[in-house]
mmCIF file of C-alpha atoms in Angstrom:
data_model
loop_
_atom_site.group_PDB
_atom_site.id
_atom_site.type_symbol
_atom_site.label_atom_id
_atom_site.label_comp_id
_atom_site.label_asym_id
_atom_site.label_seq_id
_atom_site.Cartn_x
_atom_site.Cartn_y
_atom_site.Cartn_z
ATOM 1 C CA UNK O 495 63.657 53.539 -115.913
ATOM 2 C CA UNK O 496 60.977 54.818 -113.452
ATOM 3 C CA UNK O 497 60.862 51.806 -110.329
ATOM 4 C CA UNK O 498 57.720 50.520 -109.534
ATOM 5 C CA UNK O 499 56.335 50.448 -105.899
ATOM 6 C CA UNK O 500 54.798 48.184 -104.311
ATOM 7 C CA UNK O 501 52.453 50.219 -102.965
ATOM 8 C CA UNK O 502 51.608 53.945 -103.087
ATOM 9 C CA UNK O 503 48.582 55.843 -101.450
ATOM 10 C CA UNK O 504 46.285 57.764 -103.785
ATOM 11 C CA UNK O 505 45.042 61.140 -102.407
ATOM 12 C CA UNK O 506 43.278 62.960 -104.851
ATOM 13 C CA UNK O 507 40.107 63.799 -103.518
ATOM 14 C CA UNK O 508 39.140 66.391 -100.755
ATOM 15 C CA UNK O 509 42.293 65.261 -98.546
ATOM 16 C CA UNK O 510 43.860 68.158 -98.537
ATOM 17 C CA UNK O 511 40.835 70.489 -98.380
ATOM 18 C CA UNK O 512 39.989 68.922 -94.884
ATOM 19 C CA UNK O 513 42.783 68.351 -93.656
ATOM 20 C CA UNK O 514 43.275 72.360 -94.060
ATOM 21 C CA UNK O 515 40.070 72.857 -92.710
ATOM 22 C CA UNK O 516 40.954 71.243 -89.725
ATOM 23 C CA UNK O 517 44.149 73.289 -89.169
ATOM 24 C CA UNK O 518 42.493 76.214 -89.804
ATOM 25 C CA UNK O 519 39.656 75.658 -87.212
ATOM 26 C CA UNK O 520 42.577 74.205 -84.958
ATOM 27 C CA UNK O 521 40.671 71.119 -84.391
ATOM 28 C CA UNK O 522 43.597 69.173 -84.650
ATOM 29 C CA UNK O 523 43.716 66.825 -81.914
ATOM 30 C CA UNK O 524 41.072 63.507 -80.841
ATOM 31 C CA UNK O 525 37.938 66.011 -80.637
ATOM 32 C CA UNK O 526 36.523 67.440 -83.944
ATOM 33 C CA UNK O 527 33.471 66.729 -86.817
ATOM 34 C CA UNK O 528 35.812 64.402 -88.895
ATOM 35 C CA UNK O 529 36.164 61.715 -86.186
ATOM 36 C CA UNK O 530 32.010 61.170 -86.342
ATOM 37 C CA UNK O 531 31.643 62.001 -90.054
ATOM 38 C CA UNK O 532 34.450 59.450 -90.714
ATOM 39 C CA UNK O 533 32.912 56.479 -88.401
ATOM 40 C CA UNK O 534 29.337 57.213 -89.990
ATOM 41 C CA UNK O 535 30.493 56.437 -93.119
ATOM 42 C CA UNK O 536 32.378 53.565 -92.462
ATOM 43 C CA UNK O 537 30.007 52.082 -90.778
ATOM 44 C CA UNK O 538 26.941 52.450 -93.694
ATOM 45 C CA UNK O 539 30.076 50.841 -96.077
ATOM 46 C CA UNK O 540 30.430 47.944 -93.923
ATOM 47 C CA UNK O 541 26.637 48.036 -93.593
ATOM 48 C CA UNK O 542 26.715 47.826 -89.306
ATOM 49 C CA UNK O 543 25.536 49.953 -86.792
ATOM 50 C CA UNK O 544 28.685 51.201 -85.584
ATOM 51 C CA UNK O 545 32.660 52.137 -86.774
ATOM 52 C CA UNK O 546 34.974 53.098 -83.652
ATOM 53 C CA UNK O 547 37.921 54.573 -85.023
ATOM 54 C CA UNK O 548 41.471 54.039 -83.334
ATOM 55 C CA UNK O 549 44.637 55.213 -83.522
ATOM 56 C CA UNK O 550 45.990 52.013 -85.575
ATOM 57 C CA UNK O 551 45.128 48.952 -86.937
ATOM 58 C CA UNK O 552 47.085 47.497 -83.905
ATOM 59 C CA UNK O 553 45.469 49.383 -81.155
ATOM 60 C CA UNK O 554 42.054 48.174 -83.199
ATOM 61 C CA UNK O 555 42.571 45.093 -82.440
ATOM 62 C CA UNK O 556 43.935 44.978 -78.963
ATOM 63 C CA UNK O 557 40.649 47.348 -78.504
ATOM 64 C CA UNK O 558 38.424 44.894 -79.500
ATOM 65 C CA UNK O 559 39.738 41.635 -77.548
ATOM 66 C CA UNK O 560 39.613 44.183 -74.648
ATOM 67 C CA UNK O 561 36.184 44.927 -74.826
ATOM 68 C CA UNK O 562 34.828 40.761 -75.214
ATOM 69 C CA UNK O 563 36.639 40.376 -72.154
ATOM 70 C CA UNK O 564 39.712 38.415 -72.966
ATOM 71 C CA UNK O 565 41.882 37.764 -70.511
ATOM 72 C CA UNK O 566 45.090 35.992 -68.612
ATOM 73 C CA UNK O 567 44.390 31.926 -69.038
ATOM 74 C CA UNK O 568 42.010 32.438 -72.307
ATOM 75 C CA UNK O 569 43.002 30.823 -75.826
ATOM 76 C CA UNK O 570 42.124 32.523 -79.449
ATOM 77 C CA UNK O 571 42.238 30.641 -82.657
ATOM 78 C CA UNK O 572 44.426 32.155 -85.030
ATOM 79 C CA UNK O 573 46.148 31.556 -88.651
ATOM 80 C CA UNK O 574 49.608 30.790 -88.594
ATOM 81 C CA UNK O 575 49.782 32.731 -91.527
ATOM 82 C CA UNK O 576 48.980 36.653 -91.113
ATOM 83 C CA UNK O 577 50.567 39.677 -89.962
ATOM 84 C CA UNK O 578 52.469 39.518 -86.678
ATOM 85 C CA UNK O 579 49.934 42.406 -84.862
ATOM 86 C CA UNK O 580 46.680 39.772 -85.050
ATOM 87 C CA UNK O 581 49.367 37.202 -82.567
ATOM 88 C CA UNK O 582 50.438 40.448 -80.708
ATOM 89 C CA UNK O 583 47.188 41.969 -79.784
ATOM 90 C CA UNK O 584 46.682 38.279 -78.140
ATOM 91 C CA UNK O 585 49.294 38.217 -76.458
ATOM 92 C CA UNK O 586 48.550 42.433 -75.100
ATOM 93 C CA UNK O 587 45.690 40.709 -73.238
ATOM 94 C CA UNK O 588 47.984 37.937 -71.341
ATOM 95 C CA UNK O 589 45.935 35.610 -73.579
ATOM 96 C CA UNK O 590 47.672 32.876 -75.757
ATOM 97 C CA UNK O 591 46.960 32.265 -79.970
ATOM 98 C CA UNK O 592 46.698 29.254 -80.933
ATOM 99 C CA UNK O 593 47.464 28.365 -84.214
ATOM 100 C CA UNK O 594 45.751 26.857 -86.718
ATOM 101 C CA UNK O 595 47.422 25.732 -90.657
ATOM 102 C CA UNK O 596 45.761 27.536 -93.765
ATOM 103 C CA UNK O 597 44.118 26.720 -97.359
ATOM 104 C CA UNK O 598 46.324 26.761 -100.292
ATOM 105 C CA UNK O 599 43.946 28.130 -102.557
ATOM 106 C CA UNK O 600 43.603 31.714 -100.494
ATOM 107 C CA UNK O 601 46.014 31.140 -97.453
ATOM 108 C CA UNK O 602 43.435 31.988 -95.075
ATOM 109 C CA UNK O 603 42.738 29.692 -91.868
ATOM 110 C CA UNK O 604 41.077 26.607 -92.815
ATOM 111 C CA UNK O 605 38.035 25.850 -90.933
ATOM 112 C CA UNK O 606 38.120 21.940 -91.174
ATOM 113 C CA UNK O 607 41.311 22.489 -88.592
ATOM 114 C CA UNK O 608 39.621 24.912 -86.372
ATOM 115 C CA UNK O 609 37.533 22.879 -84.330
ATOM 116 C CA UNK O 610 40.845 20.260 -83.538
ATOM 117 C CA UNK O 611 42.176 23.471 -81.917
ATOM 118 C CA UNK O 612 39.682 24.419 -79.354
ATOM 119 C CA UNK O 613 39.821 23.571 -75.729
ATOM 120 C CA UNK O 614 38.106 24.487 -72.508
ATOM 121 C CA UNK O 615 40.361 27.670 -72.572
ATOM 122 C CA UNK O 616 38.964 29.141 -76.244
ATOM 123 C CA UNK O 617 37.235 32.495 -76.153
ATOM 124 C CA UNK O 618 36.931 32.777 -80.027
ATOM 125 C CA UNK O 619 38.498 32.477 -83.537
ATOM 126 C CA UNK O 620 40.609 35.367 -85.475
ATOM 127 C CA UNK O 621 40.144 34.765 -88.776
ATOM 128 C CA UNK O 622 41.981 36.830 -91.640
ATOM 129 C CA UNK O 623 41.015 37.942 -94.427
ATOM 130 C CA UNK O 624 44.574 37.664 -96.056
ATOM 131 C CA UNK O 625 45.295 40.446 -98.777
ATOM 132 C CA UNK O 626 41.803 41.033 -99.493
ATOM 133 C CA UNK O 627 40.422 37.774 -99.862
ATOM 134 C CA UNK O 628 38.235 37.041 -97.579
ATOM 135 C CA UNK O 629 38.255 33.762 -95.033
ATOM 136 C CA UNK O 630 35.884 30.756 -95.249
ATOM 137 C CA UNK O 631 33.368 32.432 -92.842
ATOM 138 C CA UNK O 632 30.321 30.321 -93.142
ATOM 139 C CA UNK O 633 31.955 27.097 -91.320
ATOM 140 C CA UNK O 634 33.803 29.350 -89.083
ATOM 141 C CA UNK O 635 30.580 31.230 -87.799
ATOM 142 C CA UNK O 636 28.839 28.107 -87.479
ATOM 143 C CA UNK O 637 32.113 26.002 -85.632
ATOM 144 C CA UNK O 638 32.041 29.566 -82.507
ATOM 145 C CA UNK O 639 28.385 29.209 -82.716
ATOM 146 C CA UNK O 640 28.588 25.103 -81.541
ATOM 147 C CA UNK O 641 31.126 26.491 -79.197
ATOM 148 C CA UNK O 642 29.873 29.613 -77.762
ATOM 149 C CA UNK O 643 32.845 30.778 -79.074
ATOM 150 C CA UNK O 644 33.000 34.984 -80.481
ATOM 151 C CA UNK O 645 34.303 35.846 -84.320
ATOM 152 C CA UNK O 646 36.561 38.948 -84.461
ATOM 153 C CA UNK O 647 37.290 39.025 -88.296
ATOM 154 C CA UNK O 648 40.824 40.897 -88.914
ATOM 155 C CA UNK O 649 40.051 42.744 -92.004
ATOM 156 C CA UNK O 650 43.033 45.340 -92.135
ATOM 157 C CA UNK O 651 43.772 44.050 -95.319
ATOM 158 C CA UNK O 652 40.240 43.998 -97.077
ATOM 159 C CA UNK O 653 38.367 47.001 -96.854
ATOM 160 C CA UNK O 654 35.371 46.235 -99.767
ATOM 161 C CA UNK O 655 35.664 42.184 -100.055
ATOM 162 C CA UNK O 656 32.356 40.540 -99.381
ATOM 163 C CA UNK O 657 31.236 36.854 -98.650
ATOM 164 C CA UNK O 658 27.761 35.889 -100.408
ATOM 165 C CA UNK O 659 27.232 39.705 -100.724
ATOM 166 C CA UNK O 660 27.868 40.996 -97.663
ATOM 167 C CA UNK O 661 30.930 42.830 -96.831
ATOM 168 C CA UNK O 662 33.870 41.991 -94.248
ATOM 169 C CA UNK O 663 33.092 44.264 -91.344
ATOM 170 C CA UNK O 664 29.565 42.771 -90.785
ATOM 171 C CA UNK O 665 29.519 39.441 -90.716
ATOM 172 C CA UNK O 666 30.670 38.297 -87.004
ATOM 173 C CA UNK O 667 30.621 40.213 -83.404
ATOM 174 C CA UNK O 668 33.125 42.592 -84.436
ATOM 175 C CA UNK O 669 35.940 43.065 -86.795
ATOM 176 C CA UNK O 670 39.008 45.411 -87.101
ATOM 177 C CA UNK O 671 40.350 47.347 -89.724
ATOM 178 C CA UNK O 672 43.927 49.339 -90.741
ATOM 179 C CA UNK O 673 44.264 52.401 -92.280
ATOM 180 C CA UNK O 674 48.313 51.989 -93.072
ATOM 181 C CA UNK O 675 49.788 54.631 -95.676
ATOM 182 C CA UNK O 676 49.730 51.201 -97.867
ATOM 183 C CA UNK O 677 46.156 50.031 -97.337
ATOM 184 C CA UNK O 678 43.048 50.645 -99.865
ATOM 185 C CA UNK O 679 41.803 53.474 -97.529
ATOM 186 C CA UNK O 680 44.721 54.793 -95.358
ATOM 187 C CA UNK O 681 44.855 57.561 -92.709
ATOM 188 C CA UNK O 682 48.316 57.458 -93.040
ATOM 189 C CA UNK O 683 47.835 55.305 -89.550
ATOM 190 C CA UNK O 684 44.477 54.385 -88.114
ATOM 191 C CA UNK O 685 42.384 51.839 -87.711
ATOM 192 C CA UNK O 686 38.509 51.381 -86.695
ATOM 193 C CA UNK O 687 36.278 48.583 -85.547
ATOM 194 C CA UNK O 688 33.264 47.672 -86.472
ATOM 195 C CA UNK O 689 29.929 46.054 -85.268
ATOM 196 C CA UNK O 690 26.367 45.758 -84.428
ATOM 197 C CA UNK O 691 26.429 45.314 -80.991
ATOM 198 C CA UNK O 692 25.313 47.966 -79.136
ATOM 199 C CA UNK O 693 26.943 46.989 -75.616
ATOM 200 C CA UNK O 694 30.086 46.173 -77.302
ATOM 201 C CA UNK O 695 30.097 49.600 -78.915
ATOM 202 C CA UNK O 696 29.760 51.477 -75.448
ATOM 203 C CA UNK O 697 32.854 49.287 -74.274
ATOM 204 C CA UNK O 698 34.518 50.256 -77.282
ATOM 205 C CA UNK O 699 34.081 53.919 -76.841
ATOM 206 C CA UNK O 700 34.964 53.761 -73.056
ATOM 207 C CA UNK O 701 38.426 51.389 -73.171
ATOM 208 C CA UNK O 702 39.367 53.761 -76.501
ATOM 209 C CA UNK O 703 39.296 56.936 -74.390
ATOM 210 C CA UNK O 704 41.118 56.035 -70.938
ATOM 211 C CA UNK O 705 38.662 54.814 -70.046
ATOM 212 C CA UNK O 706 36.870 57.547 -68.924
ATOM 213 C CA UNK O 707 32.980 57.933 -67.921
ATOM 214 C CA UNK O 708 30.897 59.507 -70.501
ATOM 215 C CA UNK O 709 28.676 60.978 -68.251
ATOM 216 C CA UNK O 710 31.550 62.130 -65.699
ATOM 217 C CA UNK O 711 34.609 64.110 -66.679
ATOM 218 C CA UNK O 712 37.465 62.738 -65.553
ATOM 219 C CA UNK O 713 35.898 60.052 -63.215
ATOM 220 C CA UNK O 714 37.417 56.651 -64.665
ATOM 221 C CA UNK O 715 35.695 53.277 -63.758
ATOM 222 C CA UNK O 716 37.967 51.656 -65.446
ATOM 223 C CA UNK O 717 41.413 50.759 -67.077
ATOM 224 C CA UNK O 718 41.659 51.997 -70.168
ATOM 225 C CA UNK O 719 44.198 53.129 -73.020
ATOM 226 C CA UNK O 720 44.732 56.325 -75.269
ATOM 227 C CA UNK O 721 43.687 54.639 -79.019
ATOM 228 C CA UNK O 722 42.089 57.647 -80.099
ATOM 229 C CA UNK O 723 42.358 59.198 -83.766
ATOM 230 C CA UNK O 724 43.178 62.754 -84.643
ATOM 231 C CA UNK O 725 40.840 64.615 -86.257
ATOM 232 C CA UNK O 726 42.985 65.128 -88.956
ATOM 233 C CA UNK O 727 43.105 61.166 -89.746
ATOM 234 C CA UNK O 728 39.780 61.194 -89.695
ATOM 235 C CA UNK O 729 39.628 63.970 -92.331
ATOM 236 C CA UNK O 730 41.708 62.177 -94.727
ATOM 237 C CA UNK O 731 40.105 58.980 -94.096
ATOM 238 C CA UNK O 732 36.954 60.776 -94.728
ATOM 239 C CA UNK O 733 37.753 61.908 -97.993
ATOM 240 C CA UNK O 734 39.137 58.733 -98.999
ATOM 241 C CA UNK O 735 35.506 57.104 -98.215
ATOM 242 C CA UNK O 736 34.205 59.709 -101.086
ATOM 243 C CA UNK O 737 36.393 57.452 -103.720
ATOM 244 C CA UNK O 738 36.224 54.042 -101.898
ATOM 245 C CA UNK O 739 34.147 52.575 -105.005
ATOM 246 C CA UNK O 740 36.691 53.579 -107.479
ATOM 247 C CA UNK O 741 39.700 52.256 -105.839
ATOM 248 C CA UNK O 742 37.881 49.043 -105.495
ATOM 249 C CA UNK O 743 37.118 49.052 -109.542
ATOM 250 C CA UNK O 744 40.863 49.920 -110.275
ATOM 251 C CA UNK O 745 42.060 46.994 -108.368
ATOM 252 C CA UNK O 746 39.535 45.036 -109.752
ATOM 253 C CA UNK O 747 40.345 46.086 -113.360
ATOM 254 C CA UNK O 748 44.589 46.048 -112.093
ATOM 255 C CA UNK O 749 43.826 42.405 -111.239
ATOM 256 C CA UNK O 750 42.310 41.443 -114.390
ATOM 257 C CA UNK O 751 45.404 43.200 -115.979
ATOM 258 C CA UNK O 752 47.917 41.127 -113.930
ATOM 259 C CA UNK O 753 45.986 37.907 -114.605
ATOM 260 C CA UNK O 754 45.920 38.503 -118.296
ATOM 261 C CA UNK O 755 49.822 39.531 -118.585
ATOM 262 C CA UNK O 756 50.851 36.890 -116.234
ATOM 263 C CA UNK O 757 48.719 33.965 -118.236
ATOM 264 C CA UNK O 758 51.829 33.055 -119.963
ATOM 265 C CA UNK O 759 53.376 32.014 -117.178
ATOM 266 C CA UNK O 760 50.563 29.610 -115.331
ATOM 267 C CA UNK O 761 53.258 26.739 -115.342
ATOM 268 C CA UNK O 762 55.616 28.535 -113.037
ATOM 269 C CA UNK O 763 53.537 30.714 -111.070
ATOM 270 C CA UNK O 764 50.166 30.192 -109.206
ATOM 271 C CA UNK O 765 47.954 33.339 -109.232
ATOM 272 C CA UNK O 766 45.159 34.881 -107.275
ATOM 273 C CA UNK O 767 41.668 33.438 -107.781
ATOM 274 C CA UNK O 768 38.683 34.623 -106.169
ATOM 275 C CA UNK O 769 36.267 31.523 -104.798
ATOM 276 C CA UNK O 770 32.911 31.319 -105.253
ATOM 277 C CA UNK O 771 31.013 33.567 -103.365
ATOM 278 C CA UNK O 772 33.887 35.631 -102.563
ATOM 279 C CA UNK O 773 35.389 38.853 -103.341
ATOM 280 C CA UNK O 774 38.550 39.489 -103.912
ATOM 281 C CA UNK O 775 39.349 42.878 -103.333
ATOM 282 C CA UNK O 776 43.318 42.328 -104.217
ATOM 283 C CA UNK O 777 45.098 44.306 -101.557
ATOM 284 C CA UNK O 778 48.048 42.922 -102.687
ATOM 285 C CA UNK O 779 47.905 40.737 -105.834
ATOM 286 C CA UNK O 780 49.911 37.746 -104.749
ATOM 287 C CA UNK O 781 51.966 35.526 -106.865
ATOM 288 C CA UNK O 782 53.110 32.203 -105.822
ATOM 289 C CA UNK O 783 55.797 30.159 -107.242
ATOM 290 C CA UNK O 784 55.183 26.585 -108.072
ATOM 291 C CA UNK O 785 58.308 25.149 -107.035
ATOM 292 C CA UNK O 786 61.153 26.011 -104.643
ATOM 293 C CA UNK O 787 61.716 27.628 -101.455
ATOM 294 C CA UNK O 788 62.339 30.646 -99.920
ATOM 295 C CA UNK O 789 66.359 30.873 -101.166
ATOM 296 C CA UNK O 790 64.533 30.598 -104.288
ATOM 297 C CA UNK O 791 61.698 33.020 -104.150
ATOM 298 C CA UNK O 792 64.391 35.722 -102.521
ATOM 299 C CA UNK O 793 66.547 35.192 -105.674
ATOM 300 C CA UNK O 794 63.490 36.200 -108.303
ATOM 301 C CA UNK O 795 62.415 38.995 -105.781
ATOM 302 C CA UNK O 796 66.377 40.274 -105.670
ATOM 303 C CA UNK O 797 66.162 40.151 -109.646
ATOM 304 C CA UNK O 798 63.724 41.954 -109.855
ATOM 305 C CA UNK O 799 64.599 44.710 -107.686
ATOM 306 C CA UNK O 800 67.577 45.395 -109.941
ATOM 307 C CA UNK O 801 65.054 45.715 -112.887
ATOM 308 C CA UNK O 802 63.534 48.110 -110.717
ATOM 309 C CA UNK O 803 60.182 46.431 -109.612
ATOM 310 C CA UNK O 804 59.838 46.507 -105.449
ATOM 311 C CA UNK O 805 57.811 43.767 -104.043
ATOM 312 C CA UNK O 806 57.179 42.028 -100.774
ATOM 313 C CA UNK O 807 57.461 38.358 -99.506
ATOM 314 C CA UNK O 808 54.379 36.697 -98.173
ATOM 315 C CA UNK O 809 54.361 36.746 -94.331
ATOM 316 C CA UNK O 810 56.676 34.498 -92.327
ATOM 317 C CA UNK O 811 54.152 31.909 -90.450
ATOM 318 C CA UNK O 812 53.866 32.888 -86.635
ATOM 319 C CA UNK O 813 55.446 29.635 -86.107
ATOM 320 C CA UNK O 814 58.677 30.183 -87.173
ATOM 321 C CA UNK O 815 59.274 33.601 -85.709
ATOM 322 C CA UNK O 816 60.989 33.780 -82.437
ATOM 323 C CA UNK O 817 57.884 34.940 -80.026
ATOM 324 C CA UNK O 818 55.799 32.685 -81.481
ATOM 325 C CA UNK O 819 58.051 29.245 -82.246
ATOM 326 C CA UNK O 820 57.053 25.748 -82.831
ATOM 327 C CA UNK O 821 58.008 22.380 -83.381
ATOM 328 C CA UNK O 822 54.936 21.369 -85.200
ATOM 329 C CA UNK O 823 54.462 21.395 -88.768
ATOM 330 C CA UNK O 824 52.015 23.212 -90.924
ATOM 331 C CA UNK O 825 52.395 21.863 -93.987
ATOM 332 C CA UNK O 826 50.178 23.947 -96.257
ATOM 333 C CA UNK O 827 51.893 27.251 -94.425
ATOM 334 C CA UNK O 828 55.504 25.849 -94.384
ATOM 335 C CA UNK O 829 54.974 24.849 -97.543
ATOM 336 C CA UNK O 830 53.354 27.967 -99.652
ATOM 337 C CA UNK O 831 54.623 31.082 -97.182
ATOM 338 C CA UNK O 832 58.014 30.532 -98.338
ATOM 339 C CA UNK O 833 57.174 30.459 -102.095
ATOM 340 C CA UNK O 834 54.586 33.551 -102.003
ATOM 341 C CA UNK O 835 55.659 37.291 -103.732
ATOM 342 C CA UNK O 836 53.276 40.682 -103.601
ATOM 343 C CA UNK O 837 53.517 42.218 -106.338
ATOM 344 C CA UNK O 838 53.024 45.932 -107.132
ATOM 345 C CA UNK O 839 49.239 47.074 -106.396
ATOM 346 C CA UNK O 840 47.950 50.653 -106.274
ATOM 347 C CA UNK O 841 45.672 53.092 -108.655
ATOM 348 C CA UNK O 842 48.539 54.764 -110.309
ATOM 349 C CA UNK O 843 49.627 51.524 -112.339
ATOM 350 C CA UNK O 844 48.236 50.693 -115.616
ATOM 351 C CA UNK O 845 48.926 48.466 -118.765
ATOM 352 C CA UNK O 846 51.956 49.591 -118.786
ATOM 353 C CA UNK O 847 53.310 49.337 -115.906
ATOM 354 C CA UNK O 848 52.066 45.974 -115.648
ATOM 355 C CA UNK O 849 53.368 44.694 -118.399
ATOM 356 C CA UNK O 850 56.702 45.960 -117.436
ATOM 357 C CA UNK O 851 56.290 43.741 -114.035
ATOM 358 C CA UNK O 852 54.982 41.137 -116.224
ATOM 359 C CA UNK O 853 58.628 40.769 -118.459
ATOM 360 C CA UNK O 854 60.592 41.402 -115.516
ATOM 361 C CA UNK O 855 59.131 38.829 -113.490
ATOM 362 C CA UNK O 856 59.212 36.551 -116.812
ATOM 363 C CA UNK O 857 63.082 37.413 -117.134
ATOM 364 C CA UNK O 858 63.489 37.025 -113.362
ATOM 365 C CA UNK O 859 62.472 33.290 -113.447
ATOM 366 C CA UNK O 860 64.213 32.386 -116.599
ATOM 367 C CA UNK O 861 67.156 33.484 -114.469
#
């Protein structure tokens, strides 16, 4: 029987015209029309005034904390919960994450905690918009806001979602996004950051580049680094822009498939719910058992790799890796990262295919 992936990339729009187009004009490197085109229309999907596209997701990141000014000594709010690069890119800066539990009912960072965290030392909150839901950003803005504190929203994971109608990309100083070969638009790597500041922009654009001086080749005020995307990213990233809408309607309508074949098993499992005012844009639809631990949730997720269905564990909690230990507890995190499962999500599964995961997972647990 055919195994499922957990994730696939769907190219089936102009990719490959432009990507030829750019070998055949031999604009193949970080100069060339797709790098602009790309960041213009990023930018009007976010609804901002600007997209500065990097190398990686990664790079995106580090690229923005460089350009607010974070430094040795500072302190950043982050979710124990997330993707090891959001800690990292902290850490790039000499700066130190602080971490803060998360809400059972999305597992993003839960504002009534933030403000307990912050200390002379804070520059600014992190938040993460985990698997394309997006984070609780109305208390959040307001908490930095009290503080004087900046917002740089991770949104790797959540290209589309939108809080009270506006989408992830635009709703704080900056935010940062991943094009991964597994993400809802993908460059195969990439990233880009986005925002309306028009100073922050410039800084961007300079620290992305070496840091060289726009209006001075090769004179370099500064220390910068080499994040910049090839042209021929850019042209697939471009092209996957042109079908953005419909990959966000066929996870939309996967979701609603999962939720209906998975209804039968509501007593075991806890599944993804969007909250008011939110949209889910289900990166990953995530699955989370309702009792047990990880020894557990590694036992269904072995089972059902023999039945041929690949699928992910939720992130370990940044306290419980090695760079990033603790002794404290975060119960919510300790509690619900161990139990969590991504199943398979991309535009080439339908009914079938989810009904397959369905009875698979179904035997899985009966096991």
């Amino acid at each position: 029987m055919k195994r499922i992936s957990v994730a696939e990339p769907k190219l089936a729009g102009n990719e490959r015209k432009y990507v030829l187009d750019c070998l055949d004009t031999n604009w193949i490197s970080s100069n060339g029309k797709y790098i602009g085109a790309f960041e213009a229309a990023f930018a009007s999907f976010c609804g901002v005034k600007h997209a500065v596209a990097a190398n990686n997701g990664t790079t995106a990141l580090h690229l923005a904390l460089v350009a607010l000014g974070l430094g040795p000594g500072d302190e950043v709010i982050i979710p124990t919960v997330t993707y090891i690069a959001t800690a990292n890119a902290v850490r790039y800066c000499g700066a130190t994450p602080v971490l803060v539990d998360v809400c059972a009912d999305t597992m993003n960072i839960d504002p009534k905690q933030v403000e307990q965290k912050i200390t002379p030392r804070t520059r600014g909150i992190i938040p993460v918009h985990l698997y394309g839901h997006p984070a609780d950003m109305v208390p959040l803005s307001a908490i930095a806001r009290k503080h004087g504190l900046w917002v740089l929203e991770d949104a790797a994971e959540a290209h589309g979602a939108e809080v009270n109608g506006r989408r992830v990309g635009s709703l704080t100083d900056c935010a940062t996004f991943s094009f991964f070969g597994n993400k809802i638009v993908t460059t195969g790597e990439g990233g880009m950051v986005t925002t309306n500041d028009d100073e922050l922009a410039a800084k961007l654009r300079l620290y992305r580049g070496q840091g060289v001086d726009p209006q001075r080749r090769y004179w370099f005020p500064v220390i910068g680094y080499n994040y910049r995307m090839t042209n021929i990213q850019a042209a697939i990233g471009l092209a996957q822009m042109e079908t953005i809408d419909a990959a966000l309607q066929d996870r939309q309508a996967l979701a609603k498939l999962y939720n209906e074949a998975l209804s039968p098993l509501k007593d075991l499992l806890v599944l993804p719910e969007a909250q008011p005012g939110m949209r889910h844009v289900y990166w990953m639809y995530t699955v989370f058992l309702r009792d047990g631990d990880e020894q557990k949730r590694d036992a269904v997720m072995r089972a059902l790799d023999e039945l041929g269905i690949e699928t992910r564990p939720v992130f370990y909690p940044m306290h419980v890796l090695p760079p990033y230990k603790e002794d404290a507890v975060y119960p919510v995190a300790d509690q619900w990262a161990q139990r969590g499962i991504n199943l398979p999500t991309h535009q080439f599964m339908g009914r079938e295919d989810v009904d397959r995961v369905a009875a698979s997972l179904s035997q899985a647990l009966a096991q």
